[in-house]
CSV table of C-alpha atoms in Angstrom, one decimal:
chain,number,residue,atom,x,y,z
H,1,UNK,CA,6.0,-19.4,21.6
H,2,UNK,CA,9.1,-19.1,23.7
H,3,UNK,CA,11.4,-16.1,23.9
H,4,UNK,CA,14.2,-15.7,21.5
H,5,UNK,CA,17.7,-16.7,22.7
H,6,UNK,CA,19.6,-15.3,19.7
H,7,UNK,CA,20.0,-11.7,18.4
H,8,UNK,CA,16.8,-11.2,16.3
H,9,UNK,CA,16.7,-9.7,12.9
H,10,UNK,CA,15.3,-6.2,12.9
H,11,UNK,CA,12.0,-5.8,11.1
H,12,UNK,CA,11.0,-2.3,9.9
H,13,UNK,CA,7.5,-1.5,8.6
H,14,UNK,CA,7.2,1.7,6.7
H,15,UNK,CA,3.8,3.5,6.3
H,16,UNK,CA,2.3,5.1,3.2
H,17,UNK,CA,4.6,7.3,1.2
H,18,UNK,CA,2.1,8.9,-1.3
H,19,UNK,CA,4.6,10.6,-3.6
H,20,UNK,CA,6.5,12.5,-0.9
H,21,UNK,CA,10.2,11.9,-1.8
H,22,UNK,CA,11.7,14.4,0.8
H,23,UNK,CA,9.7,12.7,3.6
H,24,UNK,CA,10.9,9.3,2.5
H,25,UNK,CA,14.5,10.4,2.3
H,26,UNK,CA,14.2,12.0,5.7
H,27,UNK,CA,12.6,8.9,7.3
H,28,UNK,CA,15.3,6.6,5.8
H,29,UNK,CA,18.0,8.9,7.2
H,30,UNK,CA,16.4,8.9,10.6
H,31,UNK,CA,16.1,5.1,10.6
H,32,UNK,CA,19.8,4.8,9.6
H,33,UNK,CA,20.8,7.3,12.3
H,34,UNK,CA,18.6,5.8,15.1
H,35,UNK,CA,19.2,2.0,14.7
H,36,UNK,CA,22.4,0.2,15.4
H,37,UNK,CA,24.5,0.0,12.2
H,38,UNK,CA,24.5,-3.8,12.0
H,39,UNK,CA,20.7,-4.0,12.7
H,40,UNK,CA,19.9,-1.5,10.0
H,41,UNK,CA,22.3,-3.1,7.5
H,42,UNK,CA,20.6,-6.5,7.8
H,43,UNK,CA,17.0,-5.4,8.4
H,44,UNK,CA,13.9,-6.8,6.8
H,45,UNK,CA,12.1,-3.7,5.5
H,46,UNK,CA,8.4,-4.0,4.6
H,47,UNK,CA,6.9,-1.1,2.8
H,48,UNK,CA,3.1,-1.1,3.5
H,49,UNK,CA,2.0,0.3,0.1
H,50,UNK,CA,0.6,3.4,-1.5
H,51,UNK,CA,3.7,4.9,-3.1
H,52,UNK,CA,1.8,7.1,-5.5
H,53,UNK,CA,-0.8,9.9,-5.6
H,54,UNK,CA,-1.4,13.0,-3.5
H,55,UNK,CA,2.3,14.0,-3.2
H,56,UNK,CA,4.1,15.4,-6.2
H,57,UNK,CA,7.0,13.0,-6.7
H,58,UNK,CA,5.7,9.5,-7.4
H,59,UNK,CA,8.4,8.9,-10.0
H,60,UNK,CA,11.2,9.8,-7.7
H,61,UNK,CA,9.7,7.7,-4.9
H,62,UNK,CA,9.7,4.6,-7.1
H,63,UNK,CA,13.3,5.4,-8.2
H,64,UNK,CA,14.3,5.5,-4.6
H,65,UNK,CA,12.7,2.2,-3.8
H,66,UNK,CA,14.2,0.5,-6.8
H,67,UNK,CA,17.7,1.6,-5.8
H,68,UNK,CA,17.5,0.1,-2.3
H,69,UNK,CA,18.7,-3.4,-3.0
H,70,UNK,CA,21.9,-2.1,-4.5
H,71,UNK,CA,22.4,0.5,-1.8
H,72,UNK,CA,21.7,-2.0,1.0
H,73,UNK,CA,22.4,-5.5,-0.3
H,74,UNK,CA,22.2,-7.3,3.1
H,75,UNK,CA,18.7,-6.0,3.7
H,76,UNK,CA,15.5,-7.7,2.5
H,77,UNK,CA,12.9,-5.4,0.9
H,78,UNK,CA,9.2,-6.2,0.6
H,79,UNK,CA,7.0,-3.9,-1.4
H,80,UNK,CA,3.3,-4.4,-0.6
H,81,UNK,CA,0.6,-3.3,-3.0
H,82,UNK,CA,-1.8,-0.6,-1.7
H,83,UNK,CA,-5.1,0.3,-3.2
H,84,UNK,CA,-3.5,3.3,-5.0
H,85,UNK,CA,-0.7,1.1,-6.4
H,86,UNK,CA,-3.2,-1.4,-7.7
H,87,UNK,CA,-5.2,1.3,-9.4
H,88,UNK,CA,-2.0,2.8,-11.0
H,89,UNK,CA,-1.0,-0.7,-12.2
H,90,UNK,CA,-4.4,-1.3,-13.6
H,91,UNK,CA,-4.3,2.0,-15.6
H,92,UNK,CA,-0.9,1.2,-17.2
H,93,UNK,CA,-1.8,-2.4,-17.9
H,94,UNK,CA,0.4,-4.1,-15.3
H,95,UNK,CA,-2.1,-6.0,-13.2
H,96,UNK,CA,-1.8,-9.8,-13.4
H,97,UNK,CA,-4.6,-11.2,-15.5
H,98,UNK,CA,-7.7,-12.8,-13.9
H,99,UNK,CA,-6.9,-16.5,-13.2
H,100,UNK,CA,-10.0,-17.7,-14.9
H,101,UNK,CA,-9.3,-15.8,-18.1
H,102,UNK,CA,-12.2,-13.4,-17.7
H,103,UNK,CA,-11.9,-9.8,-19.0
H,104,UNK,CA,-11.1,-6.9,-16.7
H,105,UNK,CA,-14.4,-5.4,-17.8
H,106,UNK,CA,-16.2,-8.0,-15.7
H,107,UNK,CA,-15.1,-6.0,-12.7
H,108,UNK,CA,-17.1,-3.0,-13.6
H,109,UNK,CA,-20.6,-4.2,-12.9
H,110,UNK,CA,-20.6,-4.1,-9.1
H,111,UNK,CA,-19.7,-0.4,-9.0
H,112,UNK,CA,-21.2,0.8,-12.3
H,113,UNK,CA,-23.7,3.0,-10.4
H,114,UNK,CA,-20.7,5.1,-9.4
H,115,UNK,CA,-19.4,5.6,-12.9
H,116,UNK,CA,-21.0,9.0,-13.7
H,117,UNK,CA,-20.4,10.5,-10.2
H,118,UNK,CA,-16.7,9.4,-10.2
H,119,UNK,CA,-16.1,10.3,-13.8
H,120,UNK,CA,-14.5,7.0,-14.7
H,121,UNK,CA,-11.8,7.0,-17.5
H,122,UNK,CA,-13.3,6.4,-20.9
H,123,UNK,CA,-10.2,7.2,-23.0
H,124,UNK,CA,-8.0,4.9,-25.2
H,125,UNK,CA,-7.8,1.4,-23.7
H,126,UNK,CA,-10.6,1.7,-21.2
H,127,UNK,CA,-12.5,-1.3,-22.6
H,128,UNK,CA,-9.8,-3.7,-21.2
H,129,UNK,CA,-9.2,-1.9,-17.9
H,130,UNK,CA,-9.9,-3.1,-14.4
H,131,UNK,CA,-12.5,-1.0,-12.6
H,132,UNK,CA,-9.9,0.5,-10.2
H,133,UNK,CA,-7.8,1.8,-13.1
H,134,UNK,CA,-10.9,3.5,-14.6
H,135,UNK,CA,-11.6,5.1,-11.3
H,136,UNK,CA,-8.0,6.2,-10.8
H,137,UNK,CA,-7.6,7.8,-14.2
H,138,UNK,CA,-11.1,9.4,-14.3
H,139,UNK,CA,-12.1,13.0,-13.5
H,140,UNK,CA,-14.3,13.3,-10.5
H,141,UNK,CA,-17.1,15.9,-10.8
H,142,UNK,CA,-16.9,17.1,-7.2
H,143,UNK,CA,-14.0,19.4,-6.5
H,144,UNK,CA,-14.0,19.0,-2.7
H,145,UNK,CA,-13.3,15.9,-0.6
H,146,UNK,CA,-15.3,16.4,2.7
H,147,UNK,CA,-13.6,13.5,4.4
H,148,UNK,CA,-10.2,15.0,4.0
H,149,UNK,CA,-11.1,18.6,4.0
H,150,UNK,CA,-9.1,19.1,0.8
H,151,UNK,CA,-9.8,19.5,-2.9
H,152,UNK,CA,-9.7,16.3,-5.0
H,153,UNK,CA,-6.6,16.1,-7.2
H,154,UNK,CA,-8.1,15.0,-10.5
H,155,UNK,CA,-9.8,11.7,-9.6
H,156,UNK,CA,-11.3,10.0,-6.5
H,157,UNK,CA,-7.8,8.6,-6.0
H,158,UNK,CA,-6.1,12.0,-6.2
H,159,UNK,CA,-4.0,10.7,-9.1
H,160,UNK,CA,-3.3,14.0,-10.9
H,161,UNK,CA,0.2,14.4,-9.2
H,162,UNK,CA,1.2,10.9,-10.3
H,163,UNK,CA,0.4,11.7,-14.0
H,164,UNK,CA,2.3,15.0,-13.7
H,165,UNK,CA,5.3,13.4,-12.1
H,166,UNK,CA,5.8,11.4,-15.4
H,167,UNK,CA,5.3,14.6,-17.4
H,168,UNK,CA,1.7,13.9,-18.8
H,169,UNK,CA,-1.6,15.5,-18.1
H,170,UNK,CA,-4.0,13.9,-15.7
H,171,UNK,CA,-6.1,11.2,-17.4
H,172,UNK,CA,-3.9,10.9,-20.4
H,173,UNK,CA,-3.5,7.4,-21.8
H,174,UNK,CA,0.1,8.5,-22.7
H,175,UNK,CA,1.0,7.7,-19.1
H,176,UNK,CA,1.5,4.0,-20.1
H,177,UNK,CA,4.2,5.2,-22.5
H,178,UNK,CA,5.8,7.7,-20.1
H,179,UNK,CA,6.2,5.2,-17.2
H,180,UNK,CA,9.7,3.5,-17.5
H,181,UNK,CA,9.7,-0.2,-17.9
H,182,UNK,CA,11.4,-0.7,-14.6
H,183,UNK,CA,8.6,1.2,-12.9
H,184,UNK,CA,6.0,-1.0,-14.7
H,185,UNK,CA,7.9,-4.0,-13.5
H,186,UNK,CA,7.8,-2.7,-9.9
H,187,UNK,CA,4.1,-2.2,-10.1
H,188,UNK,CA,3.6,-5.7,-11.7
H,189,UNK,CA,5.7,-7.4,-9.0
H,190,UNK,CA,4.0,-5.8,-5.9
H,191,UNK,CA,2.8,-8.4,-3.5
H,192,UNK,CA,-0.6,-8.2,-1.8
H,193,UNK,CA,0.5,-9.9,1.4
H,194,UNK,CA,3.7,-10.7,3.2
H,195,UNK,CA,3.9,-13.5,5.8
H,196,UNK,CA,6.9,-13.8,8.0
H,197,UNK,CA,7.7,-16.4,10.7
H,198,UNK,CA,9.8,-16.0,13.8
H,199,UNK,CA,9.4,-12.2,14.3
H,200,UNK,CA,10.3,-11.1,17.8
H,201,UNK,CA,8.3,-8.4,19.6
H,202,UNK,CA,8.7,-6.9,23.1
H,203,UNK,CA,5.7,-7.0,25.3
H,204,UNK,CA,4.9,-6.2,28.9
H,205,UNK,CA,5.4,-9.9,29.7
H,206,UNK,CA,8.8,-10.0,27.9
H,207,UNK,CA,9.9,-10.8,24.3
H,208,UNK,CA,7.8,-13.3,22.4
H,209,UNK,CA,8.2,-14.8,18.9
H,210,UNK,CA,5.3,-14.3,16.5
H,211,UNK,CA,4.2,-14.8,13.0
H,212,UNK,CA,3.7,-11.6,11.1
H,213,UNK,CA,1.1,-10.7,8.4
H,214,UNK,CA,1.6,-7.5,6.5
H,215,UNK,CA,-1.3,-6.3,4.3
H,216,UNK,CA,-2.1,-2.8,3.2
H,217,UNK,CA,-5.5,-2.2,4.9
H,218,UNK,CA,-5.9,-5.2,7.1
H,219,UNK,CA,-7.8,-8.5,7.3
H,220,UNK,CA,-11.6,-8.6,7.2
H,221,UNK,CA,-13.7,-9.7,10.1
H,222,UNK,CA,-16.7,-10.9,8.0
H,223,UNK,CA,-14.9,-12.9,5.3
H,224,UNK,CA,-13.4,-16.4,5.8
H,225,UNK,CA,-9.7,-16.0,6.6
H,226,UNK,CA,-8.6,-18.7,4.3
H,227,UNK,CA,-10.5,-17.1,1.4
H,228,UNK,CA,-8.8,-13.8,2.2
H,229,UNK,CA,-5.4,-15.4,2.2
H,230,UNK,CA,-6.1,-17.1,-1.1
H,231,UNK,CA,-7.1,-13.8,-2.8
H,232,UNK,CA,-4.1,-12.0,-1.4
H,233,UNK,CA,-1.5,-14.8,-2.1
H,234,UNK,CA,-2.7,-15.3,-5.7
H,235,UNK,CA,-3.4,-11.6,-6.4
H,236,UNK,CA,-6.9,-12.6,-7.7
H,237,UNK,CA,-7.7,-9.7,-10.0
H,238,UNK,CA,-11.2,-11.0,-10.6
H,239,UNK,CA,-12.1,-9.1,-7.4
H,240,UNK,CA,-13.4,-5.6,-8.3
H,241,UNK,CA,-12.4,-4.1,-4.9
H,242,UNK,CA,-10.1,-5.9,-2.5
H,243,UNK,CA,-11.3,-5.2,1.0
H,244,UNK,CA,-7.9,-6.2,2.5
H,245,UNK,CA,-6.3,-3.4,0.4
H,246,UNK,CA,-8.9,-0.8,0.5
H,247,UNK,CA,-11.4,-1.4,3.4
H,248,UNK,CA,-11.9,1.1,6.1
H,249,UNK,CA,-14.2,-0.4,8.8
H,250,UNK,CA,-14.1,-4.2,8.9
H,251,UNK,CA,-10.3,-4.5,8.6
H,252,UNK,CA,-9.5,-2.6,11.8
H,253,UNK,CA,-9.1,-5.5,14.2
H,254,UNK,CA,-7.4,-8.9,14.1
H,255,UNK,CA,-9.7,-11.7,12.7
H,256,UNK,CA,-11.1,-14.1,15.3
H,257,UNK,CA,-9.4,-17.0,13.6
H,258,UNK,CA,-6.0,-15.5,14.6
H,259,UNK,CA,-7.0,-14.7,18.2
H,260,UNK,CA,-4.5,-16.3,20.6
H,261,UNK,CA,-2.2,-17.4,17.8
H,262,UNK,CA,0.5,-14.7,18.5
H,263,UNK,CA,0.2,-13.2,15.0
H,264,UNK,CA,1.2,-9.6,14.4
H,265,UNK,CA,-1.0,-8.0,11.8
H,266,UNK,CA,0.5,-4.7,10.4
H,267,UNK,CA,-0.9,-2.4,7.8
H,268,UNK,CA,-1.0,1.2,6.7
H,269,UNK,CA,-3.8,2.8,4.7
H,270,UNK,CA,-5.9,4.4,7.5
H,271,UNK,CA,-4.2,7.8,7.9
H,272,UNK,CA,-3.4,7.3,11.6
H,273,UNK,CA,-1.3,5.3,14.1
H,274,UNK,CA,-3.1,2.6,16.0
H,275,UNK,CA,-1.5,0.0,18.2
H,276,UNK,CA,-3.6,-2.5,20.1
H,277,UNK,CA,-1.8,-5.6,21.3
H,278,UNK,CA,-0.4,-7.3,18.2
H,279,UNK,CA,-2.5,-5.1,15.7
H,280,UNK,CA,-0.5,-2.3,14.2
H,281,UNK,CA,-1.7,0.4,11.8
H,282,UNK,CA,1.2,2.6,10.7
H,283,UNK,CA,0.1,5.4,8.5
H,284,UNK,CA,0.6,8.7,10.2
H,285,UNK,CA,1.0,10.6,7.0
H,286,UNK,CA,-2.2,9.7,5.2
H,287,UNK,CA,-0.9,11.5,2.1
H,288,UNK,CA,-1.2,14.9,3.9
H,289,UNK,CA,1.5,17.4,3.0
H,290,UNK,CA,2.0,18.5,6.7
H,291,UNK,CA,2.1,15.1,8.3
H,292,UNK,CA,5.2,12.8,8.6
H,293,UNK,CA,5.7,9.3,7.2
H,294,UNK,CA,6.1,6.9,10.1
H,295,UNK,CA,7.8,3.5,10.5
H,296,UNK,CA,7.7,0.9,13.3
H,297,UNK,CA,10.7,-1.2,14.3
H,298,UNK,CA,10.4,-4.7,15.8
H,299,UNK,CA,11.2,-6.1,18.3
H,300,UNK,CA,11.3,-2.8,20.2
H,301,UNK,CA,8.1,-1.3,18.7
H,302,UNK,CA,10.1,2.0,18.3
H,303,UNK,CA,8.3,4.5,16.1
H,304,UNK,CA,10.5,6.6,13.8
H,305,UNK,CA,9.2,9.5,11.7
H,306,UNK,CA,10.3,11.7,8.9
H,307,UNK,CA,11.4,15.2,10.1
H,308,UNK,CA,11.6,17.0,6.8
């Protein structure tokens, strides 16, 4: 595609927040201070998902995000669904129903061998809950997460801080009553993919115009691309575990079907920064208390971080 001849709209992609309101406020202030005022005021801002868990202030984070359209009316805001957000939505009954009318309990079978180890939720309402909601609200028997070098916070999803941010104990079915309706609507409306045309990006060969795909974890190498896009666009909740929202290995690179098509693929999820050509992973924080939230700005590919 040819280089842009007009002033491009700024596109900002924000990594995983994970309940850290002070980091989010700091990042937003740094974005506003760093970018030209007109570029920031009219930016497309894509949040890459995982707003809850691990950090202590999920409720405040969602309040902040909900207030953005009124604070910055010329911006466009896109809120992607992360694997943690999907699980939170599942627990409080805000996932879209399976398109074929099947019950959410049909999602349990594939991972039922993990039920005892992960301590899946068995309280009020579990019979009609998607498997990820049961995992999220459960109580994991292990107390130490060897991959993170930290203790688990309630469940395999580290969901205890989210429950507590709404004033209820971890695993309590009362969370569904404690979460405000506007927060439930936020969870219900999260998109699984965002596709944007005509996004400029600066390269060593000059500025080019690309399509952009934003999805929380990335796109799979071993699953047909059209099938992945169908699942993501339709938010197909028949799928027990959506690899494009929760995968770790096979979602790292750009699918072969997109090779040479000048498509930016950007995601969070992986707890690190990774930039390889048009593949961007923006999650420097990873939900760790001592690491910043990062954002990338197109077309310049400038990285901006929280400094709180």
